[in-house]
């Protein structure tokens, strides 16, 4: 595990963008595992800036997103499809056919999960997985549980996640209660993992995830076992360490 402390959110985002950018420069046909949430916004913004300057080329990149809400169409403003297009894909030269997210409106969700796993293995696997962390220690939408779920699956979101996602919706009633997420095995099979964390509200869970017991009750704790795991946090995120 490598830990890098950034002075603030902007520095964290720049450091993360540097790692993603190096990955794409060294291997133009990289498979990037991507995340949503407010944490990676600065990273995507920085990558867009470097793309506009001509420093990075995404034309051969494939993206695999971690998760999607069930019941939201790709055009819904709060869907992760929409988030990724608005904040990243629409501003770079990634090929539309190389962009992948689970379909939260699929009628056969079990099939959708199986197909998503097959798609990931068809790409040859994820080269670099970008992750945030939920305030309850979830990664993707792998919520605290009694067992690690290895593969892509449907998950009922915890009250804490629903509450924390309420900030993006006008009404708490509208917040989806379930999602499709890639599983822990898929995340752990990524060749490299980069987790970014900012803010005081993540400090305690980050400390537990990095130095506490490895347990499905805190899904991010499994990352301690990954052979190429990097964490970049700002000062506030590391304030409990
Ligand atoms: C959602 C996403 C996660 C993300 C988390 C944290 O639950 N599924 O991938 O890490 O939010 O979000 P934020 O970065 O806004 O704190």
PDB file of C-alpha atoms and ligand atoms in Angstrom:
ATOM      1  CA  UNK A   1       0.000   0.000   0.000  1.00  0.00           C
ATOM      2  CA  UNK A   2       1.318   3.446  -0.949  1.00  0.00           C
ATOM      3  CA  UNK A   3      -0.101   6.487   0.785  1.00  0.00           C
ATOM      4  CA  UNK A   4       0.301  10.017  -0.537  1.00  0.00           C
ATOM      5  CA  UNK A   5      -0.833  13.041   1.408  1.00  0.00           C
ATOM      6  CA  UNK A   6      -2.000  16.018  -0.618  1.00  0.00           C
ATOM      7  CA  UNK A   7      -2.310  19.490   0.859  1.00  0.00           C
ATOM      8  CA  UNK A   8      -5.859  19.950  -0.415  1.00  0.00           C
ATOM      9  CA  UNK A   9      -8.527  18.715  -2.839  1.00  0.00           C
ATOM     10  CA  UNK A  10      -6.900  20.321  -5.886  1.00  0.00           C
ATOM     11  CA  UNK A  11      -3.526  18.761  -5.189  1.00  0.00           C
ATOM     12  CA  UNK A  12      -5.174  15.363  -4.574  1.00  0.00           C
ATOM     13  CA  UNK A  13      -6.996  15.653  -7.903  1.00  0.00           C
ATOM     14  CA  UNK A  14      -3.840  16.641  -9.773  1.00  0.00           C
ATOM     15  CA  UNK A  15      -1.860  13.745  -8.287  1.00  0.00           C
ATOM     16  CA  UNK A  16      -4.621  11.274  -9.221  1.00  0.00           C
ATOM     17  CA  UNK A  17      -4.889  12.725 -12.725  1.00  0.00           C
ATOM     18  CA  UNK A  18      -1.126  12.329 -13.095  1.00  0.00           C
ATOM     19  CA  UNK A  19      -1.351   8.618 -12.272  1.00  0.00           C
ATOM     20  CA  UNK A  20      -4.275   8.068 -14.677  1.00  0.00           C
ATOM     21  CA  UNK A  21      -2.537  10.066 -17.341  1.00  0.00           C
ATOM     22  CA  UNK A  22       0.722   8.099 -16.952  1.00  0.00           C
ATOM     23  CA  UNK A  23      -1.295   4.892 -17.274  1.00  0.00           C
ATOM     24  CA  UNK A  24      -2.829   6.040 -20.578  1.00  0.00           C
ATOM     25  CA  UNK A  25       0.485   7.360 -21.939  1.00  0.00           C
ATOM     26  CA  UNK A  26       2.295   4.107 -21.111  1.00  0.00           C
ATOM     27  CA  UNK A  27      -0.557   1.939 -22.389  1.00  0.00           C
ATOM     28  CA  UNK A  28      -2.838   3.845 -24.788  1.00  0.00           C
ATOM     29  CA  UNK A  29      -5.349   0.966 -24.935  1.00  0.00           C
ATOM     30  CA  UNK A  30      -5.758   0.888 -21.150  1.00  0.00           C
ATOM     31  CA  UNK A  31      -8.933  -0.360 -19.515  1.00  0.00           C
ATOM     32  CA  UNK A  32      -9.798   2.213 -16.852  1.00  0.00           C
ATOM     33  CA  UNK A  33     -12.188   1.376 -14.037  1.00  0.00           C
ATOM     34  CA  UNK A  34     -13.965   4.637 -13.249  1.00  0.00           C
ATOM     35  CA  UNK A  35     -15.957   5.964 -10.318  1.00  0.00           C
ATOM     36  CA  UNK A  36     -18.626   8.572  -9.714  1.00  0.00           C
ATOM     37  CA  UNK A  37     -19.231  10.816  -6.697  1.00  0.00           C
ATOM     38  CA  UNK A  38     -17.965  14.271  -5.854  1.00  0.00           C
ATOM     39  CA  UNK A  39     -14.437  13.030  -5.033  1.00  0.00           C
ATOM     40  CA  UNK A  40     -13.242  12.287  -8.615  1.00  0.00           C
ATOM     41  CA  UNK A  41     -14.740  15.455 -10.148  1.00  0.00           C
ATOM     42  CA  UNK A  42     -11.474  17.409  -9.820  1.00  0.00           C
ATOM     43  CA  UNK A  43      -9.503  14.500 -11.277  1.00  0.00           C
ATOM     44  CA  UNK A  44     -11.758  14.362 -14.349  1.00  0.00           C
ATOM     45  CA  UNK A  45     -11.546  18.145 -14.722  1.00  0.00           C
ATOM     46  CA  UNK A  46      -7.752  18.009 -14.683  1.00  0.00           C
ATOM     47  CA  UNK A  47      -7.671  15.177 -17.236  1.00  0.00           C
ATOM     48  CA  UNK A  48     -10.001  17.166 -19.523  1.00  0.00           C
ATOM     49  CA  UNK A  49      -7.664  20.148 -19.259  1.00  0.00           C
ATOM     50  CA  UNK A  50      -4.644  18.047 -20.237  1.00  0.00           C
ATOM     51  CA  UNK A  51      -6.640  16.458 -23.068  1.00  0.00           C
ATOM     52  CA  UNK A  52      -7.533  19.921 -24.395  1.00  0.00           C
ATOM     53  CA  UNK A  53      -3.851  20.862 -24.331  1.00  0.00           C
ATOM     54  CA  UNK A  54      -3.080  17.771 -26.400  1.00  0.00           C
ATOM     55  CA  UNK A  55      -1.218  15.991 -23.614  1.00  0.00           C
ATOM     56  CA  UNK A  56      -3.439  12.878 -23.378  1.00  0.00           C
ATOM     57  CA  UNK A  57      -5.213  10.827 -26.006  1.00  0.00           C
ATOM     58  CA  UNK A  58      -8.170   8.674 -24.907  1.00  0.00           C
ATOM     59  CA  UNK A  59      -8.968   7.306 -28.368  1.00  0.00           C
ATOM     60  CA  UNK A  60      -7.880   3.771 -27.514  1.00  0.00           C
ATOM     61  CA  UNK A  61      -9.053   3.745 -23.880  1.00  0.00           C
ATOM     62  CA  UNK A  62     -11.897   1.535 -22.658  1.00  0.00           C
ATOM     63  CA  UNK A  63     -13.819   2.591 -19.555  1.00  0.00           C
ATOM     64  CA  UNK A  64     -15.688   0.343 -17.157  1.00  0.00           C
ATOM     65  CA  UNK A  65     -17.745   2.164 -14.555  1.00  0.00           C
ATOM     66  CA  UNK A  66     -18.293   0.650 -11.144  1.00  0.00           C
ATOM     67  CA  UNK A  67     -22.014   1.035 -10.730  1.00  0.00           C
ATOM     68  CA  UNK A  68     -25.394   2.486 -11.657  1.00  0.00           C
ATOM     69  CA  UNK A  69     -28.655   3.148  -9.854  1.00  0.00           C
ATOM     70  CA  UNK A  70     -31.516   0.781 -10.595  1.00  0.00           C
ATOM     71  CA  UNK A  71     -34.491   2.478 -12.194  1.00  0.00           C
ATOM     72  CA  UNK A  72     -32.756   5.567 -13.565  1.00  0.00           C
ATOM     73  CA  UNK A  73     -32.503   5.817 -17.340  1.00  0.00           C
ATOM     74  CA  UNK A  74     -29.204   6.878 -18.881  1.00  0.00           C
ATOM     75  CA  UNK A  75     -30.658  10.335 -19.546  1.00  0.00           C
ATOM     76  CA  UNK A  76     -31.841  10.896 -15.957  1.00  0.00           C
ATOM     77  CA  UNK A  77     -29.868  13.802 -14.495  1.00  0.00           C
ATOM     78  CA  UNK A  78     -28.793  11.781 -11.463  1.00  0.00           C
ATOM     79  CA  UNK A  79     -27.901   8.597 -13.320  1.00  0.00           C
ATOM     80  CA  UNK A  80     -24.236   7.691 -13.322  1.00  0.00           C
ATOM     81  CA  UNK A  81     -24.420   7.492 -17.141  1.00  0.00           C
ATOM     82  CA  UNK A  82     -25.361  11.159 -17.191  1.00  0.00           C
ATOM     83  CA  UNK A  83     -22.768  12.048 -14.544  1.00  0.00           C
ATOM     84  CA  UNK A  84     -19.927  10.423 -16.456  1.00  0.00           C
ATOM     85  CA  UNK A  85     -20.902  11.996 -19.778  1.00  0.00           C
ATOM     86  CA  UNK A  86     -21.399  15.438 -18.317  1.00  0.00           C
ATOM     87  CA  UNK A  87     -18.249  15.441 -16.207  1.00  0.00           C
ATOM     88  CA  UNK A  88     -15.832  13.481 -18.360  1.00  0.00           C
ATOM     89  CA  UNK A  89     -16.725  11.522 -21.489  1.00  0.00           C
ATOM     90  CA  UNK A  90     -18.338  14.378 -23.434  1.00  0.00           C
ATOM     91  CA  UNK A  91     -15.128  16.407 -23.113  1.00  0.00           C
ATOM     92  CA  UNK A  92     -12.537  13.855 -24.254  1.00  0.00           C
ATOM     93  CA  UNK A  93     -12.014  11.688 -27.335  1.00  0.00           C
ATOM     94  CA  UNK A  94     -12.972   8.314 -25.841  1.00  0.00           C
ATOM     95  CA  UNK A  95     -14.962   6.279 -28.397  1.00  0.00           C
ATOM     96  CA  UNK A  96     -18.646   5.951 -27.419  1.00  0.00           C
ATOM     97  CA  UNK A  97     -18.439   2.200 -28.084  1.00  0.00           C
ATOM     98  CA  UNK A  98     -15.634   1.887 -25.520  1.00  0.00           C
ATOM     99  CA  UNK A  99     -17.699   3.384 -22.675  1.00  0.00           C
ATOM    100  CA  UNK A 100     -19.356   0.872 -20.354  1.00  0.00           C
ATOM    101  CA  UNK A 101     -21.716   1.257 -17.395  1.00  0.00           C
ATOM    102  CA  UNK A 102     -24.248  -1.226 -16.051  1.00  0.00           C
ATOM    103  CA  UNK A 103     -27.795  -0.652 -17.317  1.00  0.00           C
ATOM    104  CA  UNK A 104     -29.980   0.144 -14.325  1.00  0.00           C
ATOM    105  CA  UNK A 105     -33.137  -0.100 -16.429  1.00  0.00           C
ATOM    106  CA  UNK A 106     -32.495  -3.650 -17.698  1.00  0.00           C
ATOM    107  CA  UNK A 107     -35.611  -5.808 -17.345  1.00  0.00           C
ATOM    108  CA  UNK A 108     -33.535  -8.882 -16.503  1.00  0.00           C
ATOM    109  CA  UNK A 109     -31.112  -7.547 -13.889  1.00  0.00           C
ATOM    110  CA  UNK A 110     -29.515 -10.915 -13.221  1.00  0.00           C
ATOM    111  CA  UNK A 111     -28.618 -11.217 -16.895  1.00  0.00           C
ATOM    112  CA  UNK A 112     -27.349  -7.646 -16.924  1.00  0.00           C
ATOM    113  CA  UNK A 113     -24.982  -8.492 -14.031  1.00  0.00           C
ATOM    114  CA  UNK A 114     -23.686 -11.618 -15.802  1.00  0.00           C
ATOM    115  CA  UNK A 115     -23.266  -9.739 -19.088  1.00  0.00           C
ATOM    116  CA  UNK A 116     -21.325  -6.964 -17.340  1.00  0.00           C
ATOM    117  CA  UNK A 117     -18.902  -9.485 -15.827  1.00  0.00           C
ATOM    118  CA  UNK A 118     -18.479 -11.149 -19.226  1.00  0.00           C
ATOM    119  CA  UNK A 119     -17.804  -7.761 -20.800  1.00  0.00           C
ATOM    120  CA  UNK A 120     -15.141  -6.961 -18.199  1.00  0.00           C
ATOM    121  CA  UNK A 121     -13.386 -10.242 -18.788  1.00  0.00           C
ATOM    122  CA  UNK A 122     -13.631  -9.742 -22.584  1.00  0.00           C
ATOM    123  CA  UNK A 123     -11.684  -6.473 -22.235  1.00  0.00           C
ATOM    124  CA  UNK A 124      -8.859  -8.450 -20.663  1.00  0.00           C
ATOM    125  CA  UNK A 125      -9.433  -6.940 -17.216  1.00  0.00           C
ATOM    126  CA  UNK A 126      -9.077  -3.532 -15.624  1.00  0.00           C
ATOM    127  CA  UNK A 127      -5.608  -1.975 -15.750  1.00  0.00           C
ATOM    128  CA  UNK A 128      -6.257   0.847 -13.298  1.00  0.00           C
ATOM    129  CA  UNK A 129      -9.286   1.114 -11.025  1.00  0.00           C
ATOM    130  CA  UNK A 130     -10.135   4.554  -9.638  1.00  0.00           C
ATOM    131  CA  UNK A 131     -12.121   4.441  -6.383  1.00  0.00           C
ATOM    132  CA  UNK A 132     -13.698   6.769  -3.871  1.00  0.00           C
ATOM    133  CA  UNK A 133     -15.012   5.589  -0.522  1.00  0.00           C
ATOM    134  CA  UNK A 134     -18.481   5.947   0.973  1.00  0.00           C
ATOM    135  CA  UNK A 135     -18.852   7.245   4.532  1.00  0.00           C
ATOM    136  CA  UNK A 136     -19.803   3.687   5.577  1.00  0.00           C
ATOM    137  CA  UNK A 137     -16.711   2.255   3.870  1.00  0.00           C
ATOM    138  CA  UNK A 138     -18.392   1.104   0.654  1.00  0.00           C
ATOM    139  CA  UNK A 139     -16.522   0.884  -2.630  1.00  0.00           C
ATOM    140  CA  UNK A 140     -18.527   1.075  -5.844  1.00  0.00           C
ATOM    141  CA  UNK A 141     -21.830   0.200  -4.207  1.00  0.00           C
ATOM    142  CA  UNK A 142     -20.449  -2.768  -2.244  1.00  0.00           C
ATOM    143  CA  UNK A 143     -22.135  -1.965   1.030  1.00  0.00           C
ATOM    144  CA  UNK A 144     -21.139  -3.278   4.486  1.00  0.00           C
ATOM    145  CA  UNK A 145     -22.303  -6.872   4.711  1.00  0.00           C
ATOM    146  CA  UNK A 146     -21.648 -10.291   6.248  1.00  0.00           C
ATOM    147  CA  UNK A 147     -19.742 -11.506   3.196  1.00  0.00           C
ATOM    148  CA  UNK A 148     -17.794 -10.026   0.298  1.00  0.00           C
ATOM    149  CA  UNK A 149     -19.832 -10.261  -2.934  1.00  0.00           C
ATOM    150  CA  UNK A 150     -17.362 -11.295  -5.624  1.00  0.00           C
ATOM    151  CA  UNK A 151     -19.199 -10.466  -8.852  1.00  0.00           C
ATOM    152  CA  UNK A 152     -21.502  -7.847 -10.322  1.00  0.00           C
ATOM    153  CA  UNK A 153     -24.739  -7.861  -8.352  1.00  0.00           C
ATOM    154  CA  UNK A 154     -27.835  -5.960  -7.347  1.00  0.00           C
ATOM    155  CA  UNK A 155     -27.529  -4.291  -3.981  1.00  0.00           C
ATOM    156  CA  UNK A 156     -29.962  -2.622  -1.606  1.00  0.00           C
ATOM    157  CA  UNK A 157     -28.373   0.640  -0.550  1.00  0.00           C
ATOM    158  CA  UNK A 158     -27.908   1.236   3.177  1.00  0.00           C
ATOM    159  CA  UNK A 159     -29.785   4.016   4.950  1.00  0.00           C
ATOM    160  CA  UNK A 160     -26.513   5.886   5.376  1.00  0.00           C
ATOM    161  CA  UNK A 161     -25.783   5.767   1.622  1.00  0.00           C
ATOM    162  CA  UNK A 162     -29.335   6.793   0.730  1.00  0.00           C
ATOM    163  CA  UNK A 163     -29.078   9.664   3.208  1.00  0.00           C
ATOM    164  CA  UNK A 164     -25.728  10.788   1.892  1.00  0.00           C
ATOM    165  CA  UNK A 165     -26.974  10.633  -1.725  1.00  0.00           C
ATOM    166  CA  UNK A 166     -30.010  12.754  -0.861  1.00  0.00           C
ATOM    167  CA  UNK A 167     -27.887  15.875  -1.438  1.00  0.00           C
ATOM    168  CA  UNK A 168     -28.088  15.201  -5.208  1.00  0.00           C
ATOM    169  CA  UNK A 169     -31.889  14.831  -5.361  1.00  0.00           C
ATOM    170  CA  UNK A 170     -34.618  17.369  -4.626  1.00  0.00           C
ATOM    171  CA  UNK A 171     -36.582  14.869  -2.559  1.00  0.00           C
ATOM    172  CA  UNK A 172     -35.289  11.994  -0.388  1.00  0.00           C
ATOM    173  CA  UNK A 173     -38.161   9.910  -1.815  1.00  0.00           C
ATOM    174  CA  UNK A 174     -36.532  10.121  -5.262  1.00  0.00           C
ATOM    175  CA  UNK A 175     -33.196   8.641  -4.160  1.00  0.00           C
ATOM    176  CA  UNK A 176     -32.897   5.135  -5.634  1.00  0.00           C
ATOM    177  CA  UNK A 177     -32.857   2.403  -2.996  1.00  0.00           C
ATOM    178  CA  UNK A 178     -30.923  -0.126  -5.046  1.00  0.00           C
ATOM    179  CA  UNK A 179     -28.103  -0.279  -7.555  1.00  0.00           C
ATOM    180  CA  UNK A 180     -26.007  -2.584  -9.719  1.00  0.00           C
ATOM    181  CA  UNK A 181     -22.361  -2.704  -8.722  1.00  0.00           C
ATOM    182  CA  UNK A 182     -19.311  -4.638  -9.795  1.00  0.00           C
ATOM    183  CA  UNK A 183     -18.203  -7.013  -7.067  1.00  0.00           C
ATOM    184  CA  UNK A 184     -15.193  -7.105  -4.789  1.00  0.00           C
ATOM    185  CA  UNK A 185     -13.419  -9.789  -6.825  1.00  0.00           C
ATOM    186  CA  UNK A 186     -13.611  -7.644  -9.956  1.00  0.00           C
ATOM    187  CA  UNK A 187     -12.221  -4.639  -8.101  1.00  0.00           C
ATOM    188  CA  UNK A 188      -9.452  -6.736  -6.527  1.00  0.00           C
ATOM    189  CA  UNK A 189      -8.541  -8.204  -9.924  1.00  0.00           C
ATOM    190  CA  UNK A 190      -7.685  -4.755 -11.284  1.00  0.00           C
ATOM    191  CA  UNK A 191      -3.937  -4.612 -11.909  1.00  0.00           C
ATOM    192  CA  UNK A 192      -3.667  -1.314 -10.017  1.00  0.00           C
ATOM    193  CA  UNK A 193      -6.034   0.432  -7.639  1.00  0.00           C
ATOM    194  CA  UNK A 194      -6.022   4.151  -6.923  1.00  0.00           C
ATOM    195  CA  UNK A 195      -8.264   5.407  -4.139  1.00  0.00           C
ATOM    196  CA  UNK A 196      -8.848   9.121  -3.609  1.00  0.00           C
ATOM    197  CA  UNK A 197     -10.334  10.512  -0.418  1.00  0.00           C
ATOM    198  CA  UNK A 198     -10.985  14.020   0.768  1.00  0.00           C
ATOM    199  CA  UNK A 199     -12.707  15.720   3.653  1.00  0.00           C
ATOM    200  CA  UNK A 200     -12.961  15.324   7.394  1.00  0.00           C
ATOM    201  CA  UNK A 201     -16.144  13.225   7.158  1.00  0.00           C
ATOM    202  CA  UNK A 202     -14.067  10.399   5.619  1.00  0.00           C
ATOM    203  CA  UNK A 203     -11.174  10.548   8.145  1.00  0.00           C
ATOM    204  CA  UNK A 204     -12.399   7.900  10.602  1.00  0.00           C
ATOM    205  CA  UNK A 205     -13.591   5.408   8.008  1.00  0.00           C
ATOM    206  CA  UNK A 206     -10.368   5.835   6.025  1.00  0.00           C
ATOM    207  CA  UNK A 207      -8.246   5.074   9.094  1.00  0.00           C
ATOM    208  CA  UNK A 208     -10.288   1.943   9.801  1.00  0.00           C
ATOM    209  CA  UNK A 209     -10.190   0.855   6.153  1.00  0.00           C
ATOM    210  CA  UNK A 210      -6.412   1.176   5.934  1.00  0.00           C
ATOM    211  CA  UNK A 211      -5.373  -0.080   9.359  1.00  0.00           C
ATOM    212  CA  UNK A 212      -8.353  -1.927  10.863  1.00  0.00           C
ATOM    213  CA  UNK A 213      -9.512  -5.541  10.447  1.00  0.00           C
ATOM    214  CA  UNK A 214     -10.169  -6.779   6.944  1.00  0.00           C
ATOM    215  CA  UNK A 215     -13.905  -7.408   7.030  1.00  0.00           C
ATOM    216  CA  UNK A 216     -16.947  -7.294   4.738  1.00  0.00           C
ATOM    217  CA  UNK A 217     -18.462  -5.001   7.392  1.00  0.00           C
ATOM    218  CA  UNK A 218     -16.062  -2.397   5.948  1.00  0.00           C
ATOM    219  CA  UNK A 219     -15.709  -3.337   2.269  1.00  0.00           C
ATOM    220  CA  UNK A 220     -12.798  -0.961   1.543  1.00  0.00           C
ATOM    221  CA  UNK A 221     -10.667  -2.834   4.112  1.00  0.00           C
ATOM    222  CA  UNK A 222     -10.096  -5.623   1.544  1.00  0.00           C
ATOM    223  CA  UNK A 223      -7.932  -3.194  -0.425  1.00  0.00           C
ATOM    224  CA  UNK A 224      -5.177  -3.732   2.168  1.00  0.00           C
ATOM    225  CA  UNK A 225      -4.588  -7.073   0.429  1.00  0.00           C
ATOM    226  CA  UNK A 226      -4.172  -5.642  -3.071  1.00  0.00           C
ATOM    227  CA  UNK A 227      -0.580  -5.857  -4.319  1.00  0.00           C
ATOM    228  CA  UNK A 228      -0.667  -2.468  -6.083  1.00  0.00           C
ATOM    229  CA  UNK A 229      -2.870  -0.182  -4.028  1.00  0.00           C
ATOM    230  CA  UNK A 230      -2.319   3.583  -3.851  1.00  0.00           C
ATOM    231  CA  UNK A 231      -4.257   6.002  -1.664  1.00  0.00           C
ATOM    232  CA  UNK A 232      -4.174   9.755  -2.165  1.00  0.00           C
ATOM    233  CA  UNK A 233      -5.941  11.838   0.436  1.00  0.00           C
ATOM    234  CA  UNK A 234      -6.050  15.451   1.477  1.00  0.00           C
ATOM    235  CA  UNK A 235      -4.997  16.603   4.933  1.00  0.00           C
ATOM    236  CA  UNK A 236      -8.523  16.395   6.320  1.00  0.00           C
ATOM    237  CA  UNK A 237      -8.993  12.811   5.138  1.00  0.00           C
ATOM    238  CA  UNK A 238      -5.785  11.812   6.926  1.00  0.00           C
ATOM    239  CA  UNK A 239      -6.563  13.807  10.059  1.00  0.00           C
ATOM    240  CA  UNK A 240      -7.414  10.675  12.104  1.00  0.00           C
ATOM    241  CA  UNK A 241      -4.211   8.824  11.176  1.00  0.00           C
TER     242      UNK A 241
HETATM  243  C1  LIG B   1     -21.281   6.618  -4.368  1.00  0.00           C
HETATM  244  C2  LIG B   1     -20.476   5.849  -5.420  1.00  0.00           C
HETATM  245  C3  LIG B   1     -19.077   5.507  -4.923  1.00  0.00           C
HETATM  246  C4  LIG B   1     -18.431   6.741  -4.338  1.00  0.00           C
HETATM  247  C5  LIG B   1     -19.253   7.248  -3.183  1.00  0.00           C
HETATM  248  C6  LIG B   1     -18.644   8.432  -2.479  1.00  0.00           C
HETATM  249  O1  LIG B   1     -21.806   5.777  -3.426  1.00  0.00           O
HETATM  250  N1  LIG B   1     -21.152   4.655  -5.786  1.00  0.00           N
HETATM  251  O2  LIG B   1     -18.323   4.984  -5.992  1.00  0.00           O
HETATM  252  O3  LIG B   1     -17.116   6.425  -3.908  1.00  0.00           O
HETATM  253  O4  LIG B   1     -20.521   7.621  -3.698  1.00  0.00           O
HETATM  254  O5  LIG B   1     -19.107   9.630  -3.007  1.00  0.00           O
HETATM  255  P1  LIG B   1     -18.432  11.023  -2.789  1.00  0.00           P
HETATM  256  O6  LIG B   1     -17.180  11.013  -3.590  1.00  0.00           O
HETATM  257  O7  LIG B   1     -19.417  12.017  -3.302  1.00  0.00           O
HETATM  258  O8  LIG B   1     -18.168  11.156  -1.330  1.00  0.00           O
END
